[in-house]
PDB file of C-alpha atoms in Angstrom:
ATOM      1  CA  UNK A 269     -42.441 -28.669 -19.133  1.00  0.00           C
ATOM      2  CA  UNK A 270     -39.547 -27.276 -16.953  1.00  0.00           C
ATOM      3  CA  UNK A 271     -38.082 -23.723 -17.856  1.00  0.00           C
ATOM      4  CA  UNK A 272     -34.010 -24.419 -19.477  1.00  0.00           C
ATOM      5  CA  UNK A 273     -31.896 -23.721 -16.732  1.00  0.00           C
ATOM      6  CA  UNK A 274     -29.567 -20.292 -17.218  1.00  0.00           C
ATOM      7  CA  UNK A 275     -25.852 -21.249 -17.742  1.00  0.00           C
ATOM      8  CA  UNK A 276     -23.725 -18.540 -16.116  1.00  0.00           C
ATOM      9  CA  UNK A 277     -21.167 -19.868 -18.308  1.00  0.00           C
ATOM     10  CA  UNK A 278     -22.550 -19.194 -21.738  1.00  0.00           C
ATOM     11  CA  UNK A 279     -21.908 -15.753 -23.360  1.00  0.00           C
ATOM     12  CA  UNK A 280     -25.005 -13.863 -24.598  1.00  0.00           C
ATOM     13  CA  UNK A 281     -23.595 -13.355 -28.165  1.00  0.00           C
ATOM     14  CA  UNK A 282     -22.325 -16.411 -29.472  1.00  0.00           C
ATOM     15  CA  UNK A 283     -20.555 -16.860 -32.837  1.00  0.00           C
ATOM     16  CA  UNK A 284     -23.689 -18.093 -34.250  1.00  0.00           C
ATOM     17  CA  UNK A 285     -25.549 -15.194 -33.055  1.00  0.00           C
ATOM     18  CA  UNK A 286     -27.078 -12.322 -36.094  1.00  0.00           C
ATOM     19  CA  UNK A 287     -25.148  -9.582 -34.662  1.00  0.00           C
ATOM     20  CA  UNK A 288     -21.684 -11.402 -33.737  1.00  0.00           C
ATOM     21  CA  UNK A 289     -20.027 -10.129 -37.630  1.00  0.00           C
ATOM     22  CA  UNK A 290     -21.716  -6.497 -36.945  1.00  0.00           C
ATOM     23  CA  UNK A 291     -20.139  -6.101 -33.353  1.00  0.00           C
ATOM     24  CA  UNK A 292     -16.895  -7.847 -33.807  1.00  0.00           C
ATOM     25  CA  UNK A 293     -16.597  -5.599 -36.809  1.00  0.00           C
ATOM     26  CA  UNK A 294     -17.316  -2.663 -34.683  1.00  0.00           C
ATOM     27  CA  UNK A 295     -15.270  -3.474 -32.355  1.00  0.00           C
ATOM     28  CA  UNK A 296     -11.798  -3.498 -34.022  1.00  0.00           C
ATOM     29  CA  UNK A 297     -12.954  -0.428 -35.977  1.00  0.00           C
ATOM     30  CA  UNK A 298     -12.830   1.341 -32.730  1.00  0.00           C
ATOM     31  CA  UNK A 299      -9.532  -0.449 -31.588  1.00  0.00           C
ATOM     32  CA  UNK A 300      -7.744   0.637 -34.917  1.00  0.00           C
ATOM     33  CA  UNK A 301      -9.177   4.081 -35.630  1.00  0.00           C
ATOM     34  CA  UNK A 302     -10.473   5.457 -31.988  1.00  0.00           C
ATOM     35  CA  UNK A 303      -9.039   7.928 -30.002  1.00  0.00           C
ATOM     36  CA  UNK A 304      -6.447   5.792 -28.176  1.00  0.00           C
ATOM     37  CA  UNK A 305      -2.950   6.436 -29.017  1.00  0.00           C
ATOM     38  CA  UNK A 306      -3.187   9.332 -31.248  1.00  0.00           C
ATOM     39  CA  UNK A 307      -1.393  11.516 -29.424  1.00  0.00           C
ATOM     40  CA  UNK A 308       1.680   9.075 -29.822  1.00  0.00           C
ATOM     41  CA  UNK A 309       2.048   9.498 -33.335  1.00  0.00           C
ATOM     42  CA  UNK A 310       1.283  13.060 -33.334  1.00  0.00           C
ATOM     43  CA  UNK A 311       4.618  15.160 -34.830  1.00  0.00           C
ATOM     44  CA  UNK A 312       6.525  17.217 -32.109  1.00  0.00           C
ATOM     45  CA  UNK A 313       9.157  20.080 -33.067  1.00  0.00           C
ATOM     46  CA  UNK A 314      12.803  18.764 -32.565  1.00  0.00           C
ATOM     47  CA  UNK A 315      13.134  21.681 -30.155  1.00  0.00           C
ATOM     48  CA  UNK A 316      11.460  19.424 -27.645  1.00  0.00           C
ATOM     49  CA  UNK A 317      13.225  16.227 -28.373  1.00  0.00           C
ATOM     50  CA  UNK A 318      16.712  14.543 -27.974  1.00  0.00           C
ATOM     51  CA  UNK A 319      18.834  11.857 -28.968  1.00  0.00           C
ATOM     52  CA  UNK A 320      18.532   8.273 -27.255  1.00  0.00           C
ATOM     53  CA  UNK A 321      21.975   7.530 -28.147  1.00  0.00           C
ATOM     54  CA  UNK A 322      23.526   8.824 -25.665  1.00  0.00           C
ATOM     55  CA  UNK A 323      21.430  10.670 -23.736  1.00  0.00           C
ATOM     56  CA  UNK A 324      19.407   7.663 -22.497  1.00  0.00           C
ATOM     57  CA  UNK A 325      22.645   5.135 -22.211  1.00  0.00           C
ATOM     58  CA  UNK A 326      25.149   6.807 -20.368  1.00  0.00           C
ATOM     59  CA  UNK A 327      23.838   6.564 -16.557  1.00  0.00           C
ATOM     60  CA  UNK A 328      22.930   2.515 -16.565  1.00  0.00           C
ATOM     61  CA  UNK A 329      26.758   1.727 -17.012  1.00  0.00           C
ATOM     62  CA  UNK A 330      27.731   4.696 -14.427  1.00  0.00           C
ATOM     63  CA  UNK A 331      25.173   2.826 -12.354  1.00  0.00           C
ATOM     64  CA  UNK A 332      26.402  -0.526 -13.051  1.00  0.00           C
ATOM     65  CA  UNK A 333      30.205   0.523 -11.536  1.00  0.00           C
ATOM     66  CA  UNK A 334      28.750   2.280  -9.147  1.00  0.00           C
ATOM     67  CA  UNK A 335      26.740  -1.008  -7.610  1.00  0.00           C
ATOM     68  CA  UNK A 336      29.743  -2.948  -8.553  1.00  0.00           C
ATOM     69  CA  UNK A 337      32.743  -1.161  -6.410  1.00  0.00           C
ATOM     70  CA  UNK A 338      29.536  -0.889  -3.478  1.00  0.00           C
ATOM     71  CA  UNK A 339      29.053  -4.666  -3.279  1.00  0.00           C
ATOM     72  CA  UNK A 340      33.354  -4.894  -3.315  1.00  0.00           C
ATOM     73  CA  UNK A 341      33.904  -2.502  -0.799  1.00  0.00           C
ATOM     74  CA  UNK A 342      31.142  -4.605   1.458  1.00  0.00           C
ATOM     75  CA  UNK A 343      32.848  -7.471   0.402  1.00  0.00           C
ATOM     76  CA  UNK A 344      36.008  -5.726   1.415  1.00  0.00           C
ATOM     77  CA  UNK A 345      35.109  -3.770   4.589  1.00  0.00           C
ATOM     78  CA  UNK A 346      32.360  -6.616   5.775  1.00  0.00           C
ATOM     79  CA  UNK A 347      34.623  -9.794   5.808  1.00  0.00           C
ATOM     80  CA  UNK A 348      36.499  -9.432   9.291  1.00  0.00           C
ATOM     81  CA  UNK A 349      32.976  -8.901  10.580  1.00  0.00           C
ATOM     82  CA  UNK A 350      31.944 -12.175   9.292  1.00  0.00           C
ATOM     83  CA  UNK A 351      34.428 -14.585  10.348  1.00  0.00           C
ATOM     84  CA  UNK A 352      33.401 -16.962  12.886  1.00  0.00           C
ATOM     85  CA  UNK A 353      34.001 -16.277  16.499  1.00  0.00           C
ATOM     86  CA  UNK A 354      35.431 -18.825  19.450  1.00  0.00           C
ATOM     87  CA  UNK A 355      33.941 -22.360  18.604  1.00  0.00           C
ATOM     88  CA  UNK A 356      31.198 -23.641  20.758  1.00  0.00           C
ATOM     89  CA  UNK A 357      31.910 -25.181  23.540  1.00  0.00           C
ATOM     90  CA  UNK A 358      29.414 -27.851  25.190  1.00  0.00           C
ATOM     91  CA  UNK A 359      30.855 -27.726  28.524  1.00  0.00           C
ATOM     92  CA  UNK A 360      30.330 -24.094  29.037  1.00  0.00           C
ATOM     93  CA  UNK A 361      27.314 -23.076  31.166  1.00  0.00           C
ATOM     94  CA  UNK A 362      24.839 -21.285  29.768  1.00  0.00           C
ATOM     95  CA  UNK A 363      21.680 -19.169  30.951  1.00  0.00           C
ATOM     96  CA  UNK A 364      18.679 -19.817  29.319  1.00  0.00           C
ATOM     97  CA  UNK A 365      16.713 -17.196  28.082  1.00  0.00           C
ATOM     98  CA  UNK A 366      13.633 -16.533  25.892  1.00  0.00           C
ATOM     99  CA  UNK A 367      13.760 -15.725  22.741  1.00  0.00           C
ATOM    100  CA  UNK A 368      12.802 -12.223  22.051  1.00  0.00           C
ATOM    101  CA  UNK A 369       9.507 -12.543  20.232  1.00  0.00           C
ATOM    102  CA  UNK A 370       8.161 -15.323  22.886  1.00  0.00           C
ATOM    103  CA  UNK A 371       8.800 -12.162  26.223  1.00  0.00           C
ATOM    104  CA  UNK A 372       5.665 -10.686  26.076  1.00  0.00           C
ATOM    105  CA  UNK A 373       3.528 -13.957  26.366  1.00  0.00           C
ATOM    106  CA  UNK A 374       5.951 -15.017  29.418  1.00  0.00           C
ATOM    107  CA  UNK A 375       5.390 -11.539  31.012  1.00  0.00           C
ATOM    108  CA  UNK A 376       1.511 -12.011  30.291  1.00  0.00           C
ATOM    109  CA  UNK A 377       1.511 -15.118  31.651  1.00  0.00           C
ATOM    110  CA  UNK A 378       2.931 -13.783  35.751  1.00  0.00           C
ATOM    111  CA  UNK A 379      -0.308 -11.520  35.418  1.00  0.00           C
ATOM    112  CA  UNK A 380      -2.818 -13.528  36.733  1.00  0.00           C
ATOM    113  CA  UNK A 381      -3.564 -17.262  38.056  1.00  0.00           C
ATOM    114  CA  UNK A 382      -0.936 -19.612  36.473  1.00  0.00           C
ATOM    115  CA  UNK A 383      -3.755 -22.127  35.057  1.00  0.00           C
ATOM    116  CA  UNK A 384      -5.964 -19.240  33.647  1.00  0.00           C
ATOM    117  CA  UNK A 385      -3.226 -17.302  32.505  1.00  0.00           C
ATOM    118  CA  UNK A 386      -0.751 -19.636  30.496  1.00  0.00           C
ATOM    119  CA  UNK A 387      -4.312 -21.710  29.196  1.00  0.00           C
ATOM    120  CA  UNK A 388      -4.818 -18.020  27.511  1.00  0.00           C
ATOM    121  CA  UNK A 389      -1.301 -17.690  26.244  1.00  0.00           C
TER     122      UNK A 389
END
């Protein structure tokens, strides 16, 4: 007889296992009473505490105006330097260059022998 092949896929401890009541049980007992979280609840003197209302609310509308009158003044101060320039024209001449990001393979490829060279680039 052949050996039964081992399933990487199949959990050691299934629901029908002995033990799956005893360490599912365990488990959540350590989840609900463990030592996660206790600090939370712990009671701290009102010395050390204040209000959320309106300690915590007052900046976000500050800080809503304040993004507000920075995207109208952009709007304001940035239009003139948005507005089209002279239309094109398709009779004027033009000189063609390279585009910025293509220069350094055209200046690789005067290095050395024009086949060799622009093969490589």
């Amino acid at each position: 007889m052949s050996a039964p092949k081992a399933s990487s896929s199949r959990l050691p401890i299934t629901r029908r296992h002995a033990l799956y009541p005893i360490l599912a049980i365990y488990a959540l007992v350590g989840l609900v009473f463990g030592p996660i979280g206790h600090q939370v609840s712990d009671d701290m003197p009102e010395s050390n505490t204040h209000p959320y209302f309106p300690d915590h609310i007052w900046p976000y509308p500050i800080l809503a105006v304040v993004v507000l009158v920075g995207l109208g003044l952009m709007a304001l101060i940035g239009q003139p330097l948005l507005q089209p320039g002279q239309p094109a024209d398709p009779r004027a001449a033009i000189i063609p260059l390279p585009e910025w990001y293509f220069l350094a393979l055209f200046q690789f490829a005067k290095l050395g022998p024009a086949f060799i060279t622009k093969a490589v680039v």
